[in-house]
XYZ file of C-alpha atoms in Angstrom:
312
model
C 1.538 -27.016 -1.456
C -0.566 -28.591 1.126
C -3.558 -26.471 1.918
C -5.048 -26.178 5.614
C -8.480 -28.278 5.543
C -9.752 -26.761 8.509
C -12.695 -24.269 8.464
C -10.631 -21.428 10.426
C -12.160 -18.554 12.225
C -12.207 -15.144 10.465
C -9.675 -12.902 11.529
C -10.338 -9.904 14.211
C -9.183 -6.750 12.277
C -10.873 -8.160 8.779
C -14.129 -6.357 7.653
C -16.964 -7.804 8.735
C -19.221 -9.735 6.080
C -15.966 -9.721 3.543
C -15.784 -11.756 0.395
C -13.396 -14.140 1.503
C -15.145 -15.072 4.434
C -18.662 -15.305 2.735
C -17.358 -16.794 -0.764
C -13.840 -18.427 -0.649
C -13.837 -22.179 -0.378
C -12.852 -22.720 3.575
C -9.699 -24.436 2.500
C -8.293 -21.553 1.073
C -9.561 -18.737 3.140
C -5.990 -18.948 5.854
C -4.069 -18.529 2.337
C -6.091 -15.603 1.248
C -5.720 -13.904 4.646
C -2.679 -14.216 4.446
C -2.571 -11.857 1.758
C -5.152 -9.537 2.907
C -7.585 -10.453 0.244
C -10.066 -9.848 2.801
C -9.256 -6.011 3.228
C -8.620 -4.912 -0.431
C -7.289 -0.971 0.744
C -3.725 -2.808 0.743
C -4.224 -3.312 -2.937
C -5.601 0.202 -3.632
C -2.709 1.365 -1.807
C 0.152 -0.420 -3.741
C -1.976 0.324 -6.898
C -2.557 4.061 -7.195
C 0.658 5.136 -7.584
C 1.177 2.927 -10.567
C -2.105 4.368 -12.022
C -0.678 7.927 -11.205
C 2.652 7.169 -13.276
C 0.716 5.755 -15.852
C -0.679 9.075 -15.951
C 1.914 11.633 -15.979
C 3.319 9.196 -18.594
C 0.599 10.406 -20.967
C 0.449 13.832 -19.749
C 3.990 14.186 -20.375
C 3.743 11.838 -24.032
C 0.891 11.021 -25.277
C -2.011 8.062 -24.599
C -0.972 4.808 -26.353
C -3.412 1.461 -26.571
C -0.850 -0.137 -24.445
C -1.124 1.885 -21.780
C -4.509 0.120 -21.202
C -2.719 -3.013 -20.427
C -0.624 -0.891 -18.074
C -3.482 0.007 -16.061
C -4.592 -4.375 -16.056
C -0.973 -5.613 -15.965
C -0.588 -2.919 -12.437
C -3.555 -4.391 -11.061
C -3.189 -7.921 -11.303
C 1.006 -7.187 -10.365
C -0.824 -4.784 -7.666
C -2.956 -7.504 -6.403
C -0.456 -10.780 -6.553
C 2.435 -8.561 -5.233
C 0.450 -7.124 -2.402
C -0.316 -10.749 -1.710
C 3.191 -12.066 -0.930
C 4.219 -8.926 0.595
C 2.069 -9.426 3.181
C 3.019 -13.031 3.353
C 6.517 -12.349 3.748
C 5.410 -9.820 6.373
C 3.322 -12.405 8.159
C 6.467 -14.790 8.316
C 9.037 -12.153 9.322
C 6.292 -11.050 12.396
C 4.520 -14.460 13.000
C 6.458 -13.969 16.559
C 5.176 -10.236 17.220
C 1.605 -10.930 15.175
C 1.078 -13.596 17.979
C 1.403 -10.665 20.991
C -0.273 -7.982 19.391
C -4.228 -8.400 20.152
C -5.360 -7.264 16.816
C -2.972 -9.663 14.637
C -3.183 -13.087 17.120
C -5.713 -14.736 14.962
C -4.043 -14.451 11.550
C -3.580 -17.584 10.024
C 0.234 -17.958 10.667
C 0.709 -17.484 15.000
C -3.107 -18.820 15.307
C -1.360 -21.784 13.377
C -4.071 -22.106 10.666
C -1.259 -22.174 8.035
C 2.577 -23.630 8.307
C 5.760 -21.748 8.080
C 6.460 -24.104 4.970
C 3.145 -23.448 3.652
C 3.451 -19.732 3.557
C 6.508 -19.801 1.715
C 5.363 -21.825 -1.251
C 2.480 -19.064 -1.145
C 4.638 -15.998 -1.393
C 6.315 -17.996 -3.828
C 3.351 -18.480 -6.318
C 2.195 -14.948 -5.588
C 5.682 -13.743 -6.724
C 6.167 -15.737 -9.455
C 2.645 -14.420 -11.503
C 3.668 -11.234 -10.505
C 7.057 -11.544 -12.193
C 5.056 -12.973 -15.592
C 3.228 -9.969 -15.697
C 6.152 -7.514 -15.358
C 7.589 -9.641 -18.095
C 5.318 -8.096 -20.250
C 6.257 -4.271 -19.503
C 10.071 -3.808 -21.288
C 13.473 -3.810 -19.934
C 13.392 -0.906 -17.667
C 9.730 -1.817 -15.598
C 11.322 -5.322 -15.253
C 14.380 -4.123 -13.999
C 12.738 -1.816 -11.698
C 10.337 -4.520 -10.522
C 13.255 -6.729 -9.909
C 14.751 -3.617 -7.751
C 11.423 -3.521 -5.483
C 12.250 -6.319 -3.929
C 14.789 -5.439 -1.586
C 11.932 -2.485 -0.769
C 10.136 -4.969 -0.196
C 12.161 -7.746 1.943
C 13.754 -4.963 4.256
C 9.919 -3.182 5.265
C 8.921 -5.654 7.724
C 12.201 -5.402 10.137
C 12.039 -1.326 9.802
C 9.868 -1.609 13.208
C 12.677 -3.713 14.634
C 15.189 -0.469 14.148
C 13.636 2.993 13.571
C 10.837 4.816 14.482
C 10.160 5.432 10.851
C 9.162 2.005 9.443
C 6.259 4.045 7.295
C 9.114 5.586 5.753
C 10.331 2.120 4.298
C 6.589 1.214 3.043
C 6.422 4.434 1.406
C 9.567 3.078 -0.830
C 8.365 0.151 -1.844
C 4.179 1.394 -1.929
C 4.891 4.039 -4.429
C 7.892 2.556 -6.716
C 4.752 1.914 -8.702
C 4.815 5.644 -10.134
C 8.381 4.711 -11.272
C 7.177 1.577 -12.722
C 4.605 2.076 -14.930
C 5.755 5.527 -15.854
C 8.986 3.307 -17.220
C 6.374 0.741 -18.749
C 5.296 3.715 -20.952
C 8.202 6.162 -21.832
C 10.885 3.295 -21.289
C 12.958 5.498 -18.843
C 12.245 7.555 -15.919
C 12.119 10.647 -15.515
C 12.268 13.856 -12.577
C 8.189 14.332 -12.723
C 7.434 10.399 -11.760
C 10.725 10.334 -9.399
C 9.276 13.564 -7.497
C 5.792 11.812 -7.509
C 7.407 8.734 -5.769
C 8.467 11.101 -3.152
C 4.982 12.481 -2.644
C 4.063 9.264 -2.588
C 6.181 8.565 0.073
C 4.934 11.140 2.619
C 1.252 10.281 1.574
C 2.194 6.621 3.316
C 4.098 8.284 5.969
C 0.726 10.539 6.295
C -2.166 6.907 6.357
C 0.002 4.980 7.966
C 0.566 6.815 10.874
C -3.097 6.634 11.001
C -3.396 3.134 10.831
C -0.601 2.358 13.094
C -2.570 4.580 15.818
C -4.012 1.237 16.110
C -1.606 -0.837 18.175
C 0.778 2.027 20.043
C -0.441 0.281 23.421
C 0.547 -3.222 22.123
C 3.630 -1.871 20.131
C 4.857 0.141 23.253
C 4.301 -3.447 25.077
C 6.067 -5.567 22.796
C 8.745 -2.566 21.682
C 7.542 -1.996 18.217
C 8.439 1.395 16.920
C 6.230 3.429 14.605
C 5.751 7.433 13.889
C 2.203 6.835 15.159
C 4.165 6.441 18.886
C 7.175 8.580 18.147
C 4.498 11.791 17.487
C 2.433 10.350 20.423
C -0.110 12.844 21.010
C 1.930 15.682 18.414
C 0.517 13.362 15.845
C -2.005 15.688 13.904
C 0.902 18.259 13.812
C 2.987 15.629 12.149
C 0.244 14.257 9.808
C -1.070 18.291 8.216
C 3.253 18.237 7.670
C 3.208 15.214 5.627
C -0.182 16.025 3.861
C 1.182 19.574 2.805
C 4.833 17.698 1.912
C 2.832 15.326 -0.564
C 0.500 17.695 -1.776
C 3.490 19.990 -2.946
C 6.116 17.440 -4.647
C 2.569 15.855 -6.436
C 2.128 19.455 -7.868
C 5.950 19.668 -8.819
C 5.260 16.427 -10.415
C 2.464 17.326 -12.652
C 3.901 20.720 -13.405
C 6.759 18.580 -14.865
C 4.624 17.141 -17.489
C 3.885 20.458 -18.841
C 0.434 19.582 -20.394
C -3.102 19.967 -18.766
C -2.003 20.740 -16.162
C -5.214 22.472 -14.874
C -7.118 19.174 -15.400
C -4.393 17.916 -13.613
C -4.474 20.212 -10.872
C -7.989 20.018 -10.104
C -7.321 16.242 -9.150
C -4.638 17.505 -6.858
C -6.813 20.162 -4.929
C -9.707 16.883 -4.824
C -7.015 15.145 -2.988
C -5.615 17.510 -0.564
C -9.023 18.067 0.060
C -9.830 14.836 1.413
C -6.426 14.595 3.623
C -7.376 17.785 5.174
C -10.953 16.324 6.175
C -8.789 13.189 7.102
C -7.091 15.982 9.884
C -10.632 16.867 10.961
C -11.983 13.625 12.087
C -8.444 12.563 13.819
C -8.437 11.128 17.058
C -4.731 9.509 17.976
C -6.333 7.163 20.395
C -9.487 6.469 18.726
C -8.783 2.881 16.463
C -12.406 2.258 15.007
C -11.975 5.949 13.749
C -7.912 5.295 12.383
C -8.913 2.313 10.547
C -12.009 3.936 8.620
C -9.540 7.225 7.776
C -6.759 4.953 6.570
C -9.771 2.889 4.003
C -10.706 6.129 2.905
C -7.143 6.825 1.063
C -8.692 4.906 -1.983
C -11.021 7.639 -2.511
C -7.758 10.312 -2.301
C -6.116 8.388 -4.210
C -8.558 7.433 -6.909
C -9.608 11.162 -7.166
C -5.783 12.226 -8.171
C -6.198 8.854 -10.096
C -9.114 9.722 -12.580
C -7.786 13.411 -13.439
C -4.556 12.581 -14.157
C -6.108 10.101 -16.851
C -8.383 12.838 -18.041
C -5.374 15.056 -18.133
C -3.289 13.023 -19.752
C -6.002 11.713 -22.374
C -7.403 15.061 -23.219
């Protein structure tokens, strides 16, 4: 794989002062944009659903040692996935990315990295993701191997519905299903009715996030449900939160064991979307991009009491 030698510039939307930037060798720092190592809430993102399966899987069982290398194996997979799933993304949209104000200096249309060059990366990111899954039985691996058309059909969702956030929220939660399978080998209706939750959580951040580029995206005719709820959009988004909020608490009440550990997780995260609604502003970006960060903290909340419940 021949890696760019040239010391690149950083990238507009990164955050400022960010480890790759500071640390990474300059040689490598194109290839690690590329994945978004630079903004780690992608990572979060893709990884708290897996922690959430992992558990209701103990809720609903009981904690085994191996779930600890559940919670590893998701965030290394969480981390190397998210990695060439933003590659592929950045080579499916190197054409918009290069119109869009906010993406034109990312490695691939500022031309810091080659076509052929990000496909050996997405590669190499895939293929240690696929070792680890290796390591989670039969029905994780076949479920991993099942993400992937989740994943290689998100980036042209913008290209033919207005609901592209629907088509992340497949492939961003499958990790409930995942490591709930890693545990109980099967899946059952409380992680499938989490990864439905799950689903209108992403519809819910990513509407915020894609508040972002609606004058570029209306420009360039990019659809999102940040520009099809136009200024409706904090209607929309207290729909969603309520939506994930209640098939989360069908989910848990599925496991039928501590349940008010459980719960109190729940009413920590609906909290936070509902102070999400209060500092809204459709057409404010600064303030989209700092509410769609702050999903970690929802998410880790639900996160940590679920592993109480499920450990206690």
């Amino acid at each position: 794989m021949k890696i760019p030698t040239e010391r690149p510039e950083t990238v507009s939307d990164a955050p400022q002062g960010n480890w790759v930037d500071r640390y990474a060798p300059p040689a490598w720092r194109p290839l690690l944009r590329m994945s978004r190592a630079d903004r780690p809430i992608g990572t979060w993102l893709l990884l708290l659903p897996c922690w959430w399966g992992v558990g209701l899987a103990m809720m609903y069982d009981a904690p085994r040692w191996f779930d600890l290398w559940i919670v590893i194996a998701c965030g290394i997979g969480a981390l190397v996935m998210r990695g060439a799933g933003c590659t592929w993304n950045d080579i499916t949209d190197r054409d918009i990315d290069a119109q869009v104000a906010r993406t034109q200096s990312r490695p691939l249309p500022s031309g810091q990295v080659t076509l052929g060059t990000a496909y050996l990366w997405m590669i190499a990111q895939a293929l240690v993701g696929f070792l680890i899954l290796l390591t989670l039985g039969s029905t994780a691996i076949w479920l991993g191997v099942g993400s992937l058309a989740l994943v290689a059909i998100y980036p042209f969702a913008k290209r033919f519905t207005w609901w592209p956030q629907v088509f992340l929220g497949f492939a961003f939660n499958w990790g409930v299903l995942l490591a709930y399978a890693a545990h109980m080998g099967r899946v059952d209706l409380a992680p499938a009715v989490a990864w439905l939750g799950g689903i209108a959580w992403t519809i819910f951040y990513d509407t915020i996030y894609a508040h972002q580029d609606v004058e570029d995206d209306a420009l360039i005719g990019v659809k999102s449900t940040a520009r099809l709820f136009g200024d409706d959009s904090a209607r929309y988004l207290r729909i969603f939160g309520i939506l994930a909020v209640a098939l989360l608490a069908i989910a848990i009440s599925l496991t039928g064991r501590n349940l008010l550990i459980a719960y109190t997780g729940l009413a920590g995260f609906a909290a936070h979307l509902a102070w999400q609604l209060t500092k809204f502003q459709p057409y404010q970006g600064d303030i989209a991009l700092r509410l769609f960060r702050s999903n970690r903290d929802a998410g880790l909340i639900l996160a940590l009491f679920l592993a109480l419940a499920g450990l206690a």
